[in-house]
Amino acid sequence: MAKRVLVINGPNLNMLGIREKEIYGGSSLEMIQEDMIELAQHSGMEVEFFQSNHEGELVDRIQEAYRQEIQLLIVNAGALTHYSIALHDALKAVALPVIEVHMSNIFKREPFRHQSLISPVSVGGIFGFGALSYRLAIVAAAEILLECENDPAES
């Protein structure tokens, strides 16, 4: 049975490929998702995607993921990373493995971006590699899910 991964993208990530190309590159969110699907299939994973510009919708989708037996979350919460206690609490409540992703290196940007409320509830984070950050997250997800499969105490 395929392992199920949900990729959650927050505010403004629907504008990838259009906004601030010098920071985020020219790949659209759709291009990144197609790339992730192809890579995930090689690892026996099914990948689902959700993007919203609204915090409450993101919280609802995280809670729904738990009920749908999603096994791992890849989260790029966008600007909500830095101040959303609601996302932090939702991720903590579902207790699923989380990989935090950012296309830019948040620690080389404005000081207000240096704090992440997602990191404390994440297995790890991937920052600063542009669209490659998402590919690296798929590779990490495959390894984490394999570890959980081999050691049920890890899940």
mmCIF file of N, CA and C in Angstrom, residues 6-85:
data_model
loop_
_atom_site.group_PDB
_atom_site.id
_atom_site.type_symbol
_atom_site.label_atom_id
_atom_site.label_comp_id
_atom_site.label_asym_id
_atom_site.label_seq_id
_atom_site.Cartn_x
_atom_site.Cartn_y
_atom_site.Cartn_z
ATOM 1 N N LEU A 6 0.822 14.512 2.377
ATOM 2 C CA LEU A 6 0.103 15.728 2.024
ATOM 3 C C LEU A 6 1.061 16.901 2.059
ATOM 4 N N VAL A 7 1.078 17.665 0.969
ATOM 5 C CA VAL A 7 1.896 18.868 0.868
ATOM 6 C C VAL A 7 0.961 20.061 1.036
ATOM 7 N N ILE A 8 1.227 20.858 2.057
ATOM 8 C CA ILE A 8 0.398 22.020 2.366
ATOM 9 C C ILE A 8 1.198 23.286 2.079
ATOM 10 N N ASN A 9 0.603 24.160 1.297
ATOM 11 C CA ASN A 9 1.221 25.436 0.967
ATOM 12 C C ASN A 9 0.317 26.570 1.415
ATOM 13 N N GLY A 10 0.911 27.551 2.073
ATOM 14 C CA GLY A 10 0.163 28.661 2.624
ATOM 15 C C GLY A 10 0.062 29.860 1.695
ATOM 16 N N PRO A 11 -0.179 31.019 2.283
ATOM 17 C CA PRO A 11 -0.467 32.236 1.535
ATOM 18 C C PRO A 11 0.596 32.601 0.503
ATOM 19 N N ASN A 12 0.103 33.012 -0.645
ATOM 20 C CA ASN A 12 0.883 33.556 -1.753
ATOM 21 C C ASN A 12 1.707 32.530 -2.524
ATOM 22 N N LEU A 13 1.720 31.283 -2.080
ATOM 23 C CA LEU A 13 2.494 30.290 -2.809
ATOM 24 C C LEU A 13 1.822 29.902 -4.120
ATOM 25 N N ASN A 14 0.557 30.235 -4.268
ATOM 26 C CA ASN A 14 -0.117 30.076 -5.556
ATOM 27 C C ASN A 14 0.437 31.052 -6.590
ATOM 28 N N MET A 15 1.219 32.017 -6.160
ATOM 29 C CA MET A 15 1.793 33.024 -7.050
ATOM 30 C C MET A 15 3.238 32.717 -7.454
ATOM 31 N N LEU A 16 3.723 31.528 -7.089
ATOM 32 C CA LEU A 16 5.080 31.156 -7.489
ATOM 33 C C LEU A 16 5.199 31.201 -8.999
ATOM 34 N N GLY A 17 6.353 31.611 -9.472
ATOM 35 C CA GLY A 17 6.581 31.760 -10.901
ATOM 36 C C GLY A 17 6.230 33.149 -11.394
ATOM 37 N N ILE A 18 5.483 33.885 -10.566
ATOM 38 C CA ILE A 18 5.080 35.254 -10.897
ATOM 39 C C ILE A 18 5.734 36.239 -9.937
ATOM 40 N N ARG A 19 5.680 35.930 -8.653
ATOM 41 C CA ARG A 19 6.137 36.877 -7.627
ATOM 42 C C ARG A 19 7.620 36.713 -7.310
ATOM 43 N N GLU A 20 8.290 37.780 -7.129
ATOM 44 C CA GLU A 20 9.665 37.835 -6.641
ATOM 45 C C GLU A 20 10.530 36.690 -7.159
ATOM 46 N N LYS A 21 10.668 36.626 -8.464
ATOM 47 C CA LYS A 21 11.436 35.543 -9.084
ATOM 48 C C LYS A 21 12.881 35.514 -8.611
ATOM 49 N N GLU A 22 13.412 36.663 -8.228
ATOM 50 C CA GLU A 22 14.793 36.715 -7.740
ATOM 51 C C GLU A 22 14.939 35.968 -6.410
ATOM 52 N N ILE A 23 13.845 35.780 -5.694
ATOM 53 C CA ILE A 23 13.866 35.031 -4.427
ATOM 54 C C ILE A 23 13.378 33.605 -4.635
ATOM 55 N N TYR A 24 12.248 33.445 -5.361
ATOM 56 C CA TYR A 24 11.572 32.155 -5.445
ATOM 57 C C TYR A 24 11.771 31.421 -6.768
ATOM 58 N N GLY A 25 12.402 32.056 -7.732
ATOM 59 C CA GLY A 25 12.629 31.400 -9.013
ATOM 60 C C GLY A 25 11.411 31.474 -9.924
ATOM 61 N N GLY A 26 11.519 30.810 -11.062
ATOM 62 C CA GLY A 26 10.483 30.894 -12.082
ATOM 63 C C GLY A 26 9.518 29.729 -12.117
ATOM 64 N N SER A 27 9.688 28.746 -11.245
ATOM 65 C CA SER A 27 8.794 27.583 -11.249
ATOM 66 C C SER A 27 7.457 27.926 -10.611
ATOM 67 N N SER A 28 6.381 27.531 -11.271
ATOM 68 C CA SER A 28 5.058 27.709 -10.691
ATOM 69 C C SER A 28 4.806 26.599 -9.673
ATOM 70 N N LEU A 29 3.807 26.790 -8.831
ATOM 71 C CA LEU A 29 3.441 25.757 -7.860
ATOM 72 C C LEU A 29 3.027 24.479 -8.585
ATOM 73 N N GLU A 30 2.335 24.615 -9.699
ATOM 74 C CA GLU A 30 1.917 23.445 -10.485
ATOM 75 C C GLU A 30 3.128 22.670 -11.011
ATOM 76 N N MET A 31 4.155 23.378 -11.461
ATOM 77 C CA MET A 31 5.369 22.707 -11.941
ATOM 78 C C MET A 31 6.057 21.954 -10.808
ATOM 79 N N ILE A 32 6.123 22.573 -9.651
ATOM 80 C CA ILE A 32 6.743 21.939 -8.483
ATOM 81 C C ILE A 32 5.957 20.689 -8.097
ATOM 82 N N GLN A 33 4.644 20.785 -8.115
ATOM 83 C CA GLN A 33 3.809 19.644 -7.751
ATOM 84 C C GLN A 33 3.987 18.490 -8.726
ATOM 85 N N GLU A 34 4.037 18.766 -10.017
ATOM 86 C CA GLU A 34 4.249 17.705 -11.013
ATOM 87 C C GLU A 34 5.576 17.001 -10.760
ATOM 88 N N ASP A 35 6.591 17.767 -10.445
ATOM 89 C CA ASP A 35 7.913 17.216 -10.158
ATOM 90 C C ASP A 35 7.862 16.331 -8.910
ATOM 91 N N MET A 36 7.148 16.780 -7.891
ATOM 92 C CA MET A 36 7.040 16.008 -6.650
ATOM 93 C C MET A 36 6.293 14.694 -6.873
ATOM 94 N N ILE A 37 5.238 14.728 -7.670
ATOM 95 C CA ILE A 37 4.469 13.511 -7.960
ATOM 96 C C ILE A 37 5.362 12.474 -8.620
ATOM 97 N N GLU A 38 6.123 12.904 -9.608
ATOM 98 C CA GLU A 38 7.009 11.978 -10.326
ATOM 99 C C GLU A 38 8.042 11.365 -9.385
ATOM 100 N N LEU A 39 8.653 12.182 -8.572
ATOM 101 C CA LEU A 39 9.664 11.689 -7.634
ATOM 102 C C LEU A 39 9.039 10.773 -6.582
ATOM 103 N N ALA A 40 7.882 11.129 -6.088
ATOM 104 C CA ALA A 40 7.213 10.327 -5.058
ATOM 105 C C ALA A 40 6.830 8.949 -5.571
ATOM 106 N N GLN A 41 6.397 8.869 -6.815
ATOM 107 C CA GLN A 41 6.000 7.579 -7.388
ATOM 108 C C GLN A 41 7.150 6.586 -7.371
ATOM 109 N N HIS A 42 8.362 7.076 -7.565
ATOM 110 C CA HIS A 42 9.536 6.202 -7.540
ATOM 111 C C HIS A 42 9.805 5.651 -6.142
ATOM 112 N N SER A 43 9.252 6.309 -5.137
ATOM 113 C CA SER A 43 9.436 5.868 -3.753
ATOM 114 C C SER A 43 8.198 5.202 -3.187
ATOM 115 N N GLY A 44 7.206 4.944 -4.030
ATOM 116 C CA GLY A 44 5.994 4.278 -3.580
ATOM 117 C C GLY A 44 5.091 5.137 -2.715
ATOM 118 N N MET A 45 5.123 6.443 -2.954
ATOM 119 C CA MET A 45 4.290 7.361 -2.175
ATOM 120 C C MET A 45 3.225 8.000 -3.059
ATOM 121 N N GLU A 46 2.072 8.249 -2.466
ATOM 122 C CA GLU A 46 1.038 9.063 -3.096
ATOM 123 C C GLU A 46 1.136 10.454 -2.485
ATOM 124 N N VAL A 47 1.126 11.474 -3.325
ATOM 125 C CA VAL A 47 1.238 12.836 -2.825
ATOM 126 C C VAL A 47 -0.029 13.600 -3.179
ATOM 127 N N GLU A 48 -0.578 14.257 -2.175
ATOM 128 C CA GLU A 48 -1.731 15.131 -2.359
ATOM 129 C C GLU A 48 -1.287 16.551 -2.035
ATOM 130 N N PHE A 49 -2.003 17.531 -2.595
ATOM 131 C CA PHE A 49 -1.608 18.924 -2.426
ATOM 132 C C PHE A 49 -2.783 19.768 -1.969
ATOM 133 N N PHE A 50 -2.463 20.759 -1.155
ATOM 134 C CA PHE A 50 -3.462 21.724 -0.725
ATOM 135 C C PHE A 50 -2.775 23.067 -0.568
ATOM 136 N N GLN A 51 -3.384 24.098 -1.125
ATOM 137 C CA GLN A 51 -2.875 25.463 -0.973
ATOM 138 C C GLN A 51 -4.041 26.360 -0.602
ATOM 139 N N SER A 52 -3.797 27.246 0.346
ATOM 140 C CA SER A 52 -4.800 28.240 0.700
ATOM 141 C C SER A 52 -4.115 29.504 1.181
ATOM 142 N N ASN A 53 -4.781 30.608 0.942
ATOM 143 C CA ASN A 53 -4.324 31.892 1.460
ATOM 144 C C ASN A 53 -4.970 32.206 2.801
ATOM 145 N N HIS A 54 -5.714 31.230 3.358
ATOM 146 C CA HIS A 54 -6.493 31.460 4.569
ATOM 147 C C HIS A 54 -6.076 30.499 5.680
ATOM 148 N N GLU A 55 -5.697 31.050 6.789
ATOM 149 C CA GLU A 55 -5.182 30.274 7.916
ATOM 150 C C GLU A 55 -6.162 29.194 8.382
ATOM 151 N N GLY A 56 -7.423 29.541 8.538
ATOM 152 C CA GLY A 56 -8.409 28.575 9.016
ATOM 153 C C GLY A 56 -8.566 27.389 8.084
ATOM 154 N N GLU A 57 -8.502 27.625 6.776
ATOM 155 C CA GLU A 57 -8.587 26.524 5.810
ATOM 156 C C GLU A 57 -7.390 25.589 5.950
ATOM 157 N N LEU A 58 -6.228 26.148 6.227
ATOM 158 C CA LEU A 58 -5.036 25.319 6.431
ATOM 159 C C LEU A 58 -5.188 24.464 7.685
ATOM 160 N N VAL A 59 -5.696 25.057 8.754
ATOM 161 C CA VAL A 59 -5.930 24.308 9.998
ATOM 162 C C VAL A 59 -6.935 23.187 9.739
ATOM 163 N N ASP A 60 -8.020 23.504 9.050
ATOM 164 C CA ASP A 60 -9.030 22.479 8.737
ATOM 165 C C ASP A 60 -8.421 21.327 7.942
ATOM 166 N N ARG A 61 -7.565 21.645 6.972
ATOM 167 C CA ARG A 61 -6.973 20.594 6.129
ATOM 168 C C ARG A 61 -6.001 19.735 6.923
ATOM 169 N N ILE A 62 -5.271 20.326 7.849
ATOM 170 C CA ILE A 62 -4.368 19.551 8.706
ATOM 171 C C ILE A 62 -5.173 18.566 9.549
ATOM 172 N N GLN A 63 -6.255 19.024 10.133
ATOM 173 C CA GLN A 63 -7.092 18.144 10.941
ATOM 174 C C GLN A 63 -7.730 17.052 10.085
ATOM 175 N N GLU A 64 -8.151 17.404 8.896
ATOM 176 C CA GLU A 64 -8.731 16.426 7.969
ATOM 177 C C GLU A 64 -7.694 15.369 7.583
ATOM 178 N N ALA A 65 -6.449 15.775 7.422
ATOM 179 C CA ALA A 65 -5.378 14.831 7.060
ATOM 180 C C ALA A 65 -5.267 13.717 8.089
ATOM 181 N N TYR A 66 -5.413 14.057 9.333
ATOM 182 C CA TYR A 66 -5.351 13.054 10.402
ATOM 183 C C TYR A 66 -6.458 12.021 10.233
ATOM 184 N N ARG A 67 -7.666 12.495 9.961
ATOM 185 C CA ARG A 67 -8.813 11.591 9.798
ATOM 186 C C ARG A 67 -8.698 10.756 8.522
ATOM 187 N N GLN A 68 -7.969 11.254 7.523
ATOM 188 C CA GLN A 68 -7.803 10.538 6.256
ATOM 189 C C GLN A 68 -6.603 9.606 6.265
ATOM 190 N N GLU A 69 -5.963 9.476 7.389
ATOM 191 C CA GLU A 69 -4.803 8.603 7.545
ATOM 192 C C GLU A 69 -3.637 8.978 6.639
ATOM 193 N N ILE A 70 -3.449 10.285 6.462
ATOM 194 C CA ILE A 70 -2.224 10.780 5.837
ATOM 195 C C ILE A 70 -1.092 10.415 6.793
ATOM 196 N N GLN A 71 0.050 10.019 6.251
ATOM 197 C CA GLN A 71 1.127 9.545 7.118
ATOM 198 C C GLN A 71 2.234 10.562 7.370
ATOM 199 N N LEU A 72 2.289 11.613 6.537
ATOM 200 C CA LEU A 72 3.333 12.619 6.715
ATOM 201 C C LEU A 72 2.879 13.895 6.037
ATOM 202 N N LEU A 73 3.266 15.028 6.620
ATOM 203 C CA LEU A 73 2.952 16.339 6.062
ATOM 204 C C LEU A 73 4.233 17.057 5.657
ATOM 205 N N ILE A 74 4.197 17.663 4.487
ATOM 206 C CA ILE A 74 5.242 18.599 4.062
ATOM 207 C C ILE A 74 4.563 19.956 4.057
ATOM 208 N N VAL A 75 5.108 20.904 4.821
ATOM 209 C CA VAL A 75 4.419 22.175 5.032
ATOM 210 C C VAL A 75 5.318 23.354 4.683
ATOM 211 N N ASN A 76 4.833 24.185 3.772
ATOM 212 C CA ASN A 76 5.394 25.510 3.539
ATOM 213 C C ASN A 76 4.270 26.472 3.892
ATOM 214 N N ALA A 77 4.303 26.974 5.099
ATOM 215 C CA ALA A 77 3.218 27.828 5.592
ATOM 216 C C ALA A 77 3.355 29.268 5.132
ATOM 217 N N GLY A 78 4.387 29.553 4.316
ATOM 218 C CA GLY A 78 4.579 30.929 3.869
ATOM 219 C C GLY A 78 4.734 31.850 5.059
ATOM 220 N N ALA A 79 4.165 33.032 4.958
ATOM 221 C CA ALA A 79 4.288 34.034 6.025
ATOM 222 C C ALA A 79 3.685 33.568 7.346
ATOM 223 N N LEU A 80 2.733 32.634 7.291
ATOM 224 C CA LEU A 80 2.128 32.138 8.528
ATOM 225 C C LEU A 80 3.131 31.374 9.391
ATOM 226 N N THR A 81 4.218 30.943 8.794
ATOM 227 C CA THR A 81 5.292 30.260 9.524
ATOM 228 C C THR A 81 5.711 31.057 10.749
ATOM 229 N N HIS A 82 5.742 32.364 10.604
ATOM 230 C CA HIS A 82 6.389 33.219 11.586
ATOM 231 C C HIS A 82 5.479 33.689 12.715
ATOM 232 N N TYR A 83 4.160 33.460 12.586
ATOM 233 C CA TYR A 83 3.288 33.962 13.645
ATOM 234 C C TYR A 83 2.021 33.137 13.889
ATOM 235 N N SER A 84 1.824 32.033 13.193
ATOM 236 C CA SER A 84 0.567 31.302 13.344
ATOM 237 C C SER A 84 0.636 30.253 14.458
ATOM 238 N N ILE A 85 0.162 30.650 15.609
ATOM 239 C CA ILE A 85 0.039 29.704 16.715
ATOM 240 C C ILE A 85 -1.004 28.650 16.359
#
